[in-house]
Short mmCIF file of C-alpha atoms and ligand atoms in Angstrom, two decimals:
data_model
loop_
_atom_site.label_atom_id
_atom_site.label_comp_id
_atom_site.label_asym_id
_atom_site.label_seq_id
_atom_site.Cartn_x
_atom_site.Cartn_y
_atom_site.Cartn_z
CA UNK M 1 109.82 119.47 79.11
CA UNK M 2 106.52 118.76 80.59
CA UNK M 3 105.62 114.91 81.84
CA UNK M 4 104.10 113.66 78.95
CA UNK M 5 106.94 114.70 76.53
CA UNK M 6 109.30 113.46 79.50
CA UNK M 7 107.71 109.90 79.75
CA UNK M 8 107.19 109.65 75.74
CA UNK M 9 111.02 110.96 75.34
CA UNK M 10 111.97 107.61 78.22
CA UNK M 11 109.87 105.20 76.38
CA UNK M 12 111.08 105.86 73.33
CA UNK M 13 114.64 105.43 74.53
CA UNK M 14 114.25 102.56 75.82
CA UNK M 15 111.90 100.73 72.77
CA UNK M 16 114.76 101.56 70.39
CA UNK M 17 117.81 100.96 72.40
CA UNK M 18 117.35 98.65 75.37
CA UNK M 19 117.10 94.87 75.02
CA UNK M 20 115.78 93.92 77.96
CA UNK M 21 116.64 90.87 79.74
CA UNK M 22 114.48 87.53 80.14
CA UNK M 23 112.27 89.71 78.53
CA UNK M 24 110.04 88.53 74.88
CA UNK M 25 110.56 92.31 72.76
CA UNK M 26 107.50 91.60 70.59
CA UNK M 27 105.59 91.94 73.96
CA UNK M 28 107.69 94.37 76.05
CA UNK M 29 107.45 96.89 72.61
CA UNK M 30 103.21 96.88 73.21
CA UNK M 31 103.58 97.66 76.71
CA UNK M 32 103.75 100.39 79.13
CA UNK M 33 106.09 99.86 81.55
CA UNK M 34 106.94 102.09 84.97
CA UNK M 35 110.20 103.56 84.72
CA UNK M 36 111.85 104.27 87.85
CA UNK M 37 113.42 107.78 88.85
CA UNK M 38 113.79 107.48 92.63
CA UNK M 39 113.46 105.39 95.27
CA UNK M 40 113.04 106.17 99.29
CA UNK M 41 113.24 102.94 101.97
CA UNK M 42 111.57 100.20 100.62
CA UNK M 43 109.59 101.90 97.35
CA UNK M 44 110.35 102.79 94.09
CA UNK M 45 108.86 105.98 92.60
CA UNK M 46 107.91 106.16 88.84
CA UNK M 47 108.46 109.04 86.27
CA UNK M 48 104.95 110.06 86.97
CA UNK M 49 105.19 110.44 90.52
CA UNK M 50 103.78 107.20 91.62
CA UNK M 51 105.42 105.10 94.58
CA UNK M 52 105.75 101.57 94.37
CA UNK M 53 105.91 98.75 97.42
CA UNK M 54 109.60 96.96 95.75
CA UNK M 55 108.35 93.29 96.59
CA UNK M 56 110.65 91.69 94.62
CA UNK M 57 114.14 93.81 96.41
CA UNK M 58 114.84 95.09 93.12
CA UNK M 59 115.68 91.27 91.82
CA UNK M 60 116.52 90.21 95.81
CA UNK M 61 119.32 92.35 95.78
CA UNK M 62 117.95 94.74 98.46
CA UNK M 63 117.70 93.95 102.15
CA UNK M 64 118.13 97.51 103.52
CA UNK M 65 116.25 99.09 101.55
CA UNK M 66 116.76 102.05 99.48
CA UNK M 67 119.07 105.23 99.46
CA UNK M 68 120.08 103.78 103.14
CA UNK M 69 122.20 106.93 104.37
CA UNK M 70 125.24 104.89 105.58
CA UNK M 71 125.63 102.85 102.35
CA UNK M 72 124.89 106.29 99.95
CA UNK M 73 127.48 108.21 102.17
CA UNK M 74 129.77 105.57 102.12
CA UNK M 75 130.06 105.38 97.90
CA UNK M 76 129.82 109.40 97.96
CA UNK M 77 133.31 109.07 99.92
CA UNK M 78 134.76 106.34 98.32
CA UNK M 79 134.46 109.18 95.06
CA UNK M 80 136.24 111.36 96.37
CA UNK M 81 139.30 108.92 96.44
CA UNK M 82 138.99 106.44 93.55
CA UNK M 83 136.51 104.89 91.92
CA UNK M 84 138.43 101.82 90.27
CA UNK M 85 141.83 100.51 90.40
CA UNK M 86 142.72 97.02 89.51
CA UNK M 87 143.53 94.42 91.80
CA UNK M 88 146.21 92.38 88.96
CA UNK M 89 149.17 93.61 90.27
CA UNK M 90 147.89 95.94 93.06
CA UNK M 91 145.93 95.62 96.54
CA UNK M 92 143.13 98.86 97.20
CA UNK M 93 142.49 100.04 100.72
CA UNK M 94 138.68 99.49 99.83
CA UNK M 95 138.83 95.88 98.83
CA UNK M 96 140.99 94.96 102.19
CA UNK M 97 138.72 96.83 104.52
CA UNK M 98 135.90 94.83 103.16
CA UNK M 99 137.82 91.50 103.00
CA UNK M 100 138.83 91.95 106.21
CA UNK M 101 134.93 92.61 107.46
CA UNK M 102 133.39 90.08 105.20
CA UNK M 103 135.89 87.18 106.94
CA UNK M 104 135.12 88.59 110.20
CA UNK M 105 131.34 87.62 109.75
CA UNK M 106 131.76 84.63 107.26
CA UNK M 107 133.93 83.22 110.41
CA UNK M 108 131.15 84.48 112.94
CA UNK M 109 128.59 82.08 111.18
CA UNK M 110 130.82 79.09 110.16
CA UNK M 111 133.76 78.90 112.93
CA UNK M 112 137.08 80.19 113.03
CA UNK M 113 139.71 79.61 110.28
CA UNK M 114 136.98 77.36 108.24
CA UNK M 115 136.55 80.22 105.22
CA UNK M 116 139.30 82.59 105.01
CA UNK M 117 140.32 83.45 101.24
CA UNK M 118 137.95 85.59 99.45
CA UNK M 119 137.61 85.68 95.42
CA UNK M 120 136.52 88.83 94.15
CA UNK M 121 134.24 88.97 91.27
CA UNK M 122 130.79 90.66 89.57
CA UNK M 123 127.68 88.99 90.10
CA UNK M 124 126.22 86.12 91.26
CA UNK M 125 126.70 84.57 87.94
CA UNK M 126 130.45 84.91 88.04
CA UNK M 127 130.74 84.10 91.52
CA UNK M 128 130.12 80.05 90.32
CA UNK M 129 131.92 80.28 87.70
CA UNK M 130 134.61 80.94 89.59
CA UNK M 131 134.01 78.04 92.51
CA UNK M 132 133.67 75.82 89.60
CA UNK M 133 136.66 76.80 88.10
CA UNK M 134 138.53 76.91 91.42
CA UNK M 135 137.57 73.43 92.57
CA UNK M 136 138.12 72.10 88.71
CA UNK M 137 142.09 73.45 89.04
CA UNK M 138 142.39 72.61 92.82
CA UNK M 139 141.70 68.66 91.61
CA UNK M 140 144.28 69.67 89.08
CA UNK M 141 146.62 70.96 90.89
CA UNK M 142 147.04 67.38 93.21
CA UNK M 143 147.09 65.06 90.29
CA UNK M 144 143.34 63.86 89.43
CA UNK M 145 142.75 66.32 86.02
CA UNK M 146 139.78 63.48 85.48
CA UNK M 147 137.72 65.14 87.84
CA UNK M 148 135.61 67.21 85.64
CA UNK M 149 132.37 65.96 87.03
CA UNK M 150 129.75 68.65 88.83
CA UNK M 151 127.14 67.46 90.54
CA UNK M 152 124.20 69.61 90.89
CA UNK M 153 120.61 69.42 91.60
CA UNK M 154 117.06 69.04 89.08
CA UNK M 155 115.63 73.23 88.75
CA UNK M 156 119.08 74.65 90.39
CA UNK M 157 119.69 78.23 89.64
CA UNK M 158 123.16 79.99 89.09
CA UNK M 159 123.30 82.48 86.82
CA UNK M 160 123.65 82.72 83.73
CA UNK M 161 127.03 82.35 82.23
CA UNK M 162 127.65 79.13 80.16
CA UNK M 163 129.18 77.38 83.67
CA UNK M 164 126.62 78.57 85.54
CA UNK M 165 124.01 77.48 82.91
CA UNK M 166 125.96 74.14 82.88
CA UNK M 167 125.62 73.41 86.42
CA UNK M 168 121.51 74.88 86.50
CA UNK M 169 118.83 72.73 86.15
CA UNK M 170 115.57 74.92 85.07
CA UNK M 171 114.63 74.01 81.91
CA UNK M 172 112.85 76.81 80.33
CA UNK M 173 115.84 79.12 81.14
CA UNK M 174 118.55 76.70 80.33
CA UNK M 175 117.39 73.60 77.55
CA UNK M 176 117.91 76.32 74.43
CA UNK M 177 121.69 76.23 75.12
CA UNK M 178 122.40 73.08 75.98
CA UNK M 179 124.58 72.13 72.67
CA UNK M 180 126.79 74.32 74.40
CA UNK M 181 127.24 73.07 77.96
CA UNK M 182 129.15 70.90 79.61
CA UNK M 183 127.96 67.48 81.06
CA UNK M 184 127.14 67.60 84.96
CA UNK M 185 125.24 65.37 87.11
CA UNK M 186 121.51 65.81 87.96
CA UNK M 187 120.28 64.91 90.85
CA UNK M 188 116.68 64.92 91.91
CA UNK M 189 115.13 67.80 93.44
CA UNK M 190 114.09 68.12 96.82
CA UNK M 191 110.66 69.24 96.05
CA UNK M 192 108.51 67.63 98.14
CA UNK M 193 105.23 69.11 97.15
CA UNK M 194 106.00 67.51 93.30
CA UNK M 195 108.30 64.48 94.09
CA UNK M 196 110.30 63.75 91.46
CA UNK M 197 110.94 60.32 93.15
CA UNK M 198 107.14 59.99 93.47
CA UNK M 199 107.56 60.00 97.58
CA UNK M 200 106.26 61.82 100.24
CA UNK M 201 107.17 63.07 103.77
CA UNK M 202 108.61 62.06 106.21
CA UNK M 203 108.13 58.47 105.24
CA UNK M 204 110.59 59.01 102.27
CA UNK M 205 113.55 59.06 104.17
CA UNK M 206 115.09 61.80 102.12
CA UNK M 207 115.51 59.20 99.03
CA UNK M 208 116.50 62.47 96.79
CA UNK M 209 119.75 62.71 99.10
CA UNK M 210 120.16 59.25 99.08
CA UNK M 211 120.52 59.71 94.52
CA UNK M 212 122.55 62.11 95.02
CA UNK M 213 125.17 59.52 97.02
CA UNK M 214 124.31 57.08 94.13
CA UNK M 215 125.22 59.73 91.85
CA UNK M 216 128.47 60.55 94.00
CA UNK M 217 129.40 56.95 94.35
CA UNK M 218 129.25 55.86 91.00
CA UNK M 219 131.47 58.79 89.49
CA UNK M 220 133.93 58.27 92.47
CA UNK M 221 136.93 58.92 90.09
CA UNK M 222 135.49 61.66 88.28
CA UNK M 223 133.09 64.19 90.99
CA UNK M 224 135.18 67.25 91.05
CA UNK M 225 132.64 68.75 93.39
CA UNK M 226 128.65 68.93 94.04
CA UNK M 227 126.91 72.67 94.05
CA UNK M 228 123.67 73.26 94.99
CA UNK M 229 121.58 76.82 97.16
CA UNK M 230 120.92 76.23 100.54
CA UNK M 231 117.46 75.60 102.15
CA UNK M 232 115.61 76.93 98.58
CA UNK M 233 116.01 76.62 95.03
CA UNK M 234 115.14 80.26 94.36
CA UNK M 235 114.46 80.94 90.39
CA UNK M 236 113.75 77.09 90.19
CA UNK M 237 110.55 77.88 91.70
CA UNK M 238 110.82 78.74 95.31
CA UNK M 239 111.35 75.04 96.59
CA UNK M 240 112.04 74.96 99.85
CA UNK M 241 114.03 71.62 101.10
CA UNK M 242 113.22 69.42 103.64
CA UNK M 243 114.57 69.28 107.03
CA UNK M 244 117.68 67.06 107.16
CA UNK M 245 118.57 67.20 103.29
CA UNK M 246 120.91 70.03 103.43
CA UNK M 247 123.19 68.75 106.39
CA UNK M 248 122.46 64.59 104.67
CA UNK M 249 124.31 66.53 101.41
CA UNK M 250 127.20 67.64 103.56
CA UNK M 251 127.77 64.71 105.32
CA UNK M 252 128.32 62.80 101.95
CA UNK M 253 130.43 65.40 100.66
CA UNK M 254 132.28 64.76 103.34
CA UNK M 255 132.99 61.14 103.41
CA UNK M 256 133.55 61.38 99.95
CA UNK M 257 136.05 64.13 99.93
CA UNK M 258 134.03 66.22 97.28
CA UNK M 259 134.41 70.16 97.66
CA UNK M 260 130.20 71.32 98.69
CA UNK M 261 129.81 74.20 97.09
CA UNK M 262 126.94 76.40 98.94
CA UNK M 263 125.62 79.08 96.32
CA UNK M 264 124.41 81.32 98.66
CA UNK M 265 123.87 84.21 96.23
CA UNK M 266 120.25 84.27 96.96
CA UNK M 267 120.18 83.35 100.44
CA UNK M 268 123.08 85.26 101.99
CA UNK M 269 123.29 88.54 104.18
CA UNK M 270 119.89 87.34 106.51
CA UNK M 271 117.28 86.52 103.59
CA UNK M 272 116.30 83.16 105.16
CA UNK M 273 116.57 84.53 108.50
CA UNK M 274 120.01 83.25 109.74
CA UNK M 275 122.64 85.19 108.11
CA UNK M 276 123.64 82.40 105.69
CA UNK M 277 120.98 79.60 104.98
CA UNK M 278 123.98 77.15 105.42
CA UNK M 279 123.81 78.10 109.57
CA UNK M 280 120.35 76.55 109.30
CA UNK M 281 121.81 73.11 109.41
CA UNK M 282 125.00 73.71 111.03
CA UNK M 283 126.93 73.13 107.42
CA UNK M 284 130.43 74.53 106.72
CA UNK M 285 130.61 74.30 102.74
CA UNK M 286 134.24 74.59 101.38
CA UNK M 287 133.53 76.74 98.98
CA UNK M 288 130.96 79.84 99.47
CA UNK M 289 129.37 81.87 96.80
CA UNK M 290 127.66 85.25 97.57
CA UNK M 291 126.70 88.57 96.19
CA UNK M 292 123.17 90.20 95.32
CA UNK M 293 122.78 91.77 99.02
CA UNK M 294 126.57 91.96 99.84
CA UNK M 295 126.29 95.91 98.72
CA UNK M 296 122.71 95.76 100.16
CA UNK M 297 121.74 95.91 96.57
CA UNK M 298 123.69 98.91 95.27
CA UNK M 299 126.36 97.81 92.96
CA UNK M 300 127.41 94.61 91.69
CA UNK M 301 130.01 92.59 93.54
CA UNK M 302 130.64 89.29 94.29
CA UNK M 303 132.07 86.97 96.52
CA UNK M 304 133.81 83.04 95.87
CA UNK M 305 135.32 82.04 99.74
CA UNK M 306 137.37 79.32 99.84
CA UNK M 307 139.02 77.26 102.59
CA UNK M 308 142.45 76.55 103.08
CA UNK M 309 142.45 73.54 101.43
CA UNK M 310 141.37 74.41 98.77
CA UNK M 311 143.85 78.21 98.82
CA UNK M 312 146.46 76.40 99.45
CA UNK M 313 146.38 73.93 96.35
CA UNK M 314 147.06 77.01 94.99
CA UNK M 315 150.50 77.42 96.10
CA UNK M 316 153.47 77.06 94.25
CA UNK M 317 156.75 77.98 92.61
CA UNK M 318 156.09 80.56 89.70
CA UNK M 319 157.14 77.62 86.89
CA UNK M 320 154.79 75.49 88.00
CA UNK M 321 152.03 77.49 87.07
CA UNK M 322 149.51 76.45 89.98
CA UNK M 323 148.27 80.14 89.61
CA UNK M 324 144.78 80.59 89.29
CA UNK M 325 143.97 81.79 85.90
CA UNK M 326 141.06 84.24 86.31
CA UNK M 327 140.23 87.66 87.09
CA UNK M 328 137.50 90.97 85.53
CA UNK M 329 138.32 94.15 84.53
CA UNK M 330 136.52 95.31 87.82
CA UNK M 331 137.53 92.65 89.95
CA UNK M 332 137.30 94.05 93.42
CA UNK M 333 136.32 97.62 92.53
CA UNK M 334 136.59 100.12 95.24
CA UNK M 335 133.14 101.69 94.92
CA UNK M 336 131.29 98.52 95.22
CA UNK M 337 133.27 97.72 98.30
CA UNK M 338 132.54 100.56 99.40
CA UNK M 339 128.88 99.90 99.75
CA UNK M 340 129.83 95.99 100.61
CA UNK M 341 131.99 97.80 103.85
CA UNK M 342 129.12 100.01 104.74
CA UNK M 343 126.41 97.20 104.87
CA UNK M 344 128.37 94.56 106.80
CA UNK M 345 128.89 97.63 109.01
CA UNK M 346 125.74 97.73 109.80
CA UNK M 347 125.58 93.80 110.06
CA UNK M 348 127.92 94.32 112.80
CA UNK M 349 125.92 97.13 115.02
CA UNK M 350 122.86 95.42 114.44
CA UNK M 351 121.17 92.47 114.86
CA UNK M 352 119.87 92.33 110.87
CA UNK M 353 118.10 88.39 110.68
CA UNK M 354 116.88 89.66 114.33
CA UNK M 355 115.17 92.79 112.78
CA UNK M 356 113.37 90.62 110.41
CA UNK M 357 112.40 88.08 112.46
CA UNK M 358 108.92 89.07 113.21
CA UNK M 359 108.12 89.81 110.02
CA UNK M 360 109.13 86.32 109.08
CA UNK M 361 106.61 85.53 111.09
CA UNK M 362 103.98 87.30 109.62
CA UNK M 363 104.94 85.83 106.73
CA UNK M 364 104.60 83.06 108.00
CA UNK M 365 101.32 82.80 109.28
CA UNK M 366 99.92 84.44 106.31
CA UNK M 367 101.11 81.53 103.96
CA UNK M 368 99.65 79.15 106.28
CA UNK M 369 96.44 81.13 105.62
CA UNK M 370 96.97 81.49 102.05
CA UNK M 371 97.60 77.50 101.62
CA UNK M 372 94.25 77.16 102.47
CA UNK M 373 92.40 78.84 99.59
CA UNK M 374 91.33 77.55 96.14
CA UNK M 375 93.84 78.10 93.84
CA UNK M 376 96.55 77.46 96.25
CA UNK M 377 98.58 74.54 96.16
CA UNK M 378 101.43 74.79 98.33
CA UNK M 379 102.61 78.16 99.89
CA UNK M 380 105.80 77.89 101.22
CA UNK M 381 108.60 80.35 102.90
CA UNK M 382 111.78 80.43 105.43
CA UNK M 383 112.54 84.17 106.86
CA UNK M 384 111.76 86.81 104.34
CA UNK M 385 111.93 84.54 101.33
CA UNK M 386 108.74 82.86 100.00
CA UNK M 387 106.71 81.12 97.00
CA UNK M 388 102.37 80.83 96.65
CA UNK M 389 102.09 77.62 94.18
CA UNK M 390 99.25 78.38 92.32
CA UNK M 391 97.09 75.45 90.66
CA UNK M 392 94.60 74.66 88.93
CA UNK M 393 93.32 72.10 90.39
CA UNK M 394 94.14 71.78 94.30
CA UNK M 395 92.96 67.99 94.62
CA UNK M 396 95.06 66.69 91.40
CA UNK M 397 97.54 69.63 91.79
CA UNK M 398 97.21 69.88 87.96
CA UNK M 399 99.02 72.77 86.91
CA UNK M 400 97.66 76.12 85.09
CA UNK M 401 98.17 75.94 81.17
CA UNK M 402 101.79 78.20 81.46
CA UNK M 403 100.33 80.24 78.30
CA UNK M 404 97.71 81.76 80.83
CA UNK M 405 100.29 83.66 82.55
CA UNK M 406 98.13 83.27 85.80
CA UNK M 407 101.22 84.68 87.86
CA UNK M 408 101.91 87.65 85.50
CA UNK M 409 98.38 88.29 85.66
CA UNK M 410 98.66 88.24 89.70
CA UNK M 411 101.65 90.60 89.47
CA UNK M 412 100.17 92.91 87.05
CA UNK M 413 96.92 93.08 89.52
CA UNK M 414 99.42 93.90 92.43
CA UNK M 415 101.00 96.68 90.24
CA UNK M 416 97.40 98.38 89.77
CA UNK M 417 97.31 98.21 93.63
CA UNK M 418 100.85 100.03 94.37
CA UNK M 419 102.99 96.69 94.75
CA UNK M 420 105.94 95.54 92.27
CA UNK M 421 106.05 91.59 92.23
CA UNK M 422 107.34 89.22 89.55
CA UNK M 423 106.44 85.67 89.66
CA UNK M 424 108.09 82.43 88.66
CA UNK M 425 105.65 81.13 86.08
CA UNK M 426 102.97 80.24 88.54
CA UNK M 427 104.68 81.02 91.98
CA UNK M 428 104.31 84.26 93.20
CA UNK M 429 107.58 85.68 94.30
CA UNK M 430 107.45 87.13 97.70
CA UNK M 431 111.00 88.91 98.94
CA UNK M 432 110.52 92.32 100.29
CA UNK M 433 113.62 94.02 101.31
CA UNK M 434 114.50 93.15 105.05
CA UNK M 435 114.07 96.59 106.30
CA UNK M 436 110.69 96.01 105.11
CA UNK M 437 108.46 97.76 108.16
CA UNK M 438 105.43 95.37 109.46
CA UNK M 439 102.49 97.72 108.00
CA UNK M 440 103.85 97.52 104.37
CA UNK M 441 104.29 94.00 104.45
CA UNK M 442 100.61 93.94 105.64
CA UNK M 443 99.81 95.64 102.77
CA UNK M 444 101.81 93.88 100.92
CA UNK M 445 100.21 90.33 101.62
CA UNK M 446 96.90 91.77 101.22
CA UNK M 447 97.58 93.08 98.00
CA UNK M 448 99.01 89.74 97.19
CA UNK M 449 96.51 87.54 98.45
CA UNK M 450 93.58 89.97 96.42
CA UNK M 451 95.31 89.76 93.48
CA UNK M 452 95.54 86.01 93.75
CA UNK M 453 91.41 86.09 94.42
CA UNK M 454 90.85 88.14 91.48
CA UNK M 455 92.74 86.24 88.53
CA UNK M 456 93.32 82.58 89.64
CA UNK M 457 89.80 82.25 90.47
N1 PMP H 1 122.83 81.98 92.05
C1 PMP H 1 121.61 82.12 92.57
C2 PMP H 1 121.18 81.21 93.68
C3 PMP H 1 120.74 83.10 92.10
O1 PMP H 1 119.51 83.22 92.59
C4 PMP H 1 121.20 83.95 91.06
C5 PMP H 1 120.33 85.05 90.48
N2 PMP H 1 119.02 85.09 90.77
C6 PMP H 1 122.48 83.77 90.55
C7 PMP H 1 123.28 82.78 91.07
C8 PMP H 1 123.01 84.64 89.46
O2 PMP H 1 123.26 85.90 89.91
P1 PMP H 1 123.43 87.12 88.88
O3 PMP H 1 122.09 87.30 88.24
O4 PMP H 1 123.83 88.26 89.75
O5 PMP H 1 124.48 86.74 87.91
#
């Protein structure tokens, strides 16, 4: 079949069959989209040949890039023994090794004996679901069933499942299904750049924590636990939070004996340059949530890690049915683990948020750069993980009309130019795998920060 037949024969396909996700069809059915055959290191290669810089980690799954030897090898041998067996009623070999790594470095970051039981599940999604679920029945389980409560944060992301959605906060993703979700607690955003609370650094004195302890105090009977991402609200927008908020949130967990729930989906496995973003204010959540670069962005897996506390609610004679009632079809699947075992492998020979380091701080100097041009409101980063605001107006801060598509446009420059990006709205998304090597993230930037010329201006 020669290429054009090929590439007609792939559209076709997938205009017929494939509902794509986040995605308007009217739109995606008029367009021409790559479609991805290969991938080497930190590109993506097309049907027609073309390779592609993979800004965006493959949806910030990635961090090691690519067809990474040790990972591939890894799966290829984990075939040749089993690819799934369930873990209702039976352990696999591949599930322990990993559990047994995955404590090993959960316990390097956040202390000895602090996070030891480890919930397998899917995807990030599920991976809440499950903590919410978890700290729900561990409330349960000593007496207080009235504590039904979440507490969660203004444009929170985590996932997508109706719990998930529940405990979210960004409204274009999640106000069409709210008849269905459950009532939570919203607490202000730390987004300093757009204040909810009309404040501003450092003379605020972190008034968006203090809410949150408002919010916590008042439904003292009721909080069954308060989940939020560490150091950045990701799909929210890329808001980074102030210095002191994350620990200020612990501490009132704390005193108020609420499970913290860290959703570290996003941020875990060296992202924001520590290994978990949680280790950049020296916070021990009780209940951990992880998975997008757990298999270095192979396979989906997921993570819930709970302490002892909250494990050993748990426990109990048969009848009194303390069990905890949930579980998938591929709950801890041996292939996945595989890859999980192969990249906290190399987590353990090498120094990983070391290796990225000075990129970070390319990064970094570049977005002080870029926050000084026109259309530029606030460009913002920690580690490999970052977000160009882009505005209309710089002085008022006034926002581009969203039916412009100013970031889509910026992306679909940066395509033309060799580089895969997909903004949020009007923040350009920048999360190169962390194997990333310093040239192509030159390249990268540059492409960005052209792109950026060209259609905001
Ligand atoms: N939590 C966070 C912080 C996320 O960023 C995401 C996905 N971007 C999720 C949860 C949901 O993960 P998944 O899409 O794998 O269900």
């Amino acid at each position: 079949m020669n290429i054009d037949s090929r590439i007609a024969r792939l559209r076709s396909l997938d205009r017929e069959h494939i509902w794509h996700p986040f995605t308007q069809m009217a739109d995606w059915a008029k367009s021409d989209p790559l479609i991805i055959t290969g991938a080497s290191g930190c590109f993506l290669k097309d049907v027609r040949g073309g390779w592609y810089l993979d800004g965006v980690s493959s949806l910030w799954v990635n961090i090691l890039g690519h067809r990474r030897r040790e990972i591939d090898e890894a799966i290829k041998a984990q075939l040749g023994k089993v690819a799934h067996s369930t873990l209702l009623g039976m352990a696999n070999e591949a599930s322990s090794e990993l559990a047994g790594k995955l404590a090993a470095l959960v316990q390097k970051s956040f202390g000895a004996g602090r996070l030891t039981r480890i919930f397998f599940s899917d995807d990030g999604s599920t991976s809440v679901e499950v903590a919410l679920k978890m700290a729900f029945q561990y409330w349960a389980h000593k007496g207080e069933k009235q504590r039904t409560l979440f507490i969660s944060l203004e444009n929170g992301y985590h996932g997508d499942t109706l719990g998930s959605v529940s405990v979210g906060g960004v409204d274009i993703f999640h106000s069409a299904f709210k008849p269905l979700l459950f009532r939570t607690g919203k607490a202000p955003s730390p987004y300093c750049y757009r204040c909810p609370l009309g404040l501003s650094r450092p003379g605020c004195g972190l008034e968006c924590a203090a809410a949150l302890e408002r919010l916590v105090e008042a439904n003292r009977d009721t909080v069954a636990g308060v989940v939020l991402e560490p150091m950045v609200q990701a799909a929210g927008g890329m808001i980074f939070f102030p210095a002191g908020y994350l620990k200020r949130v612990s501490e009132i967990c704390n005193r108020h004996g609420v499970p913290f729930i860290a959703d570290e989906v996003a941020t875990g496995f060296g992202r924001t340059g520590k290994t978990f973003a949680c280790e950049h204010e020296g916070v021990v959540p009780d209940i951990l949530c992880l998975s997008k670069g757990l298999t270095g962005g192979y396979l989906p897996l997921a993570v819930t890690v709970a302490n002892d506390k909250i494990y050993n609610a748990f426990l109990g004679g048969y009848e009194e049915l303390k069990t905890f009632f949930h579980g998938h079809s591929y709950t801890g699947n041996p292939l996945a683990c595989a890859a999980a075992s192969a990249v906290l492998d190399i987590f353990d020979k090498e120094d990983i948020p070391g290796m990225a380091a000075p990129k970070a701080a390319i990064l970094k100097n570049w977005l002080r750069d870029m926050e000084t041009r026109q259309f530029v409101g606030e460009a913002r980063g920690l580690g490999l993980m970052a977000g160009v605001e882009l505005v209309a107006d710089k002085e008022t801060k006034k926002h581009f009309p969203w039916e412009q598509r100013v970031g889509w446009k910026v992306a679909l420059k940066a395509l033309e130019k060799g580089l895969f990006i997909r903004p949020l709205g009007n923040v350009i998304v920048i999360m190169p795998p962390l194997s990333v090597s310093q040239p192509n993230l030159e390249r990268m930037l540059e492409v960005i920060a052209a792109a950026v010329s060209e259609c905001a201006g």
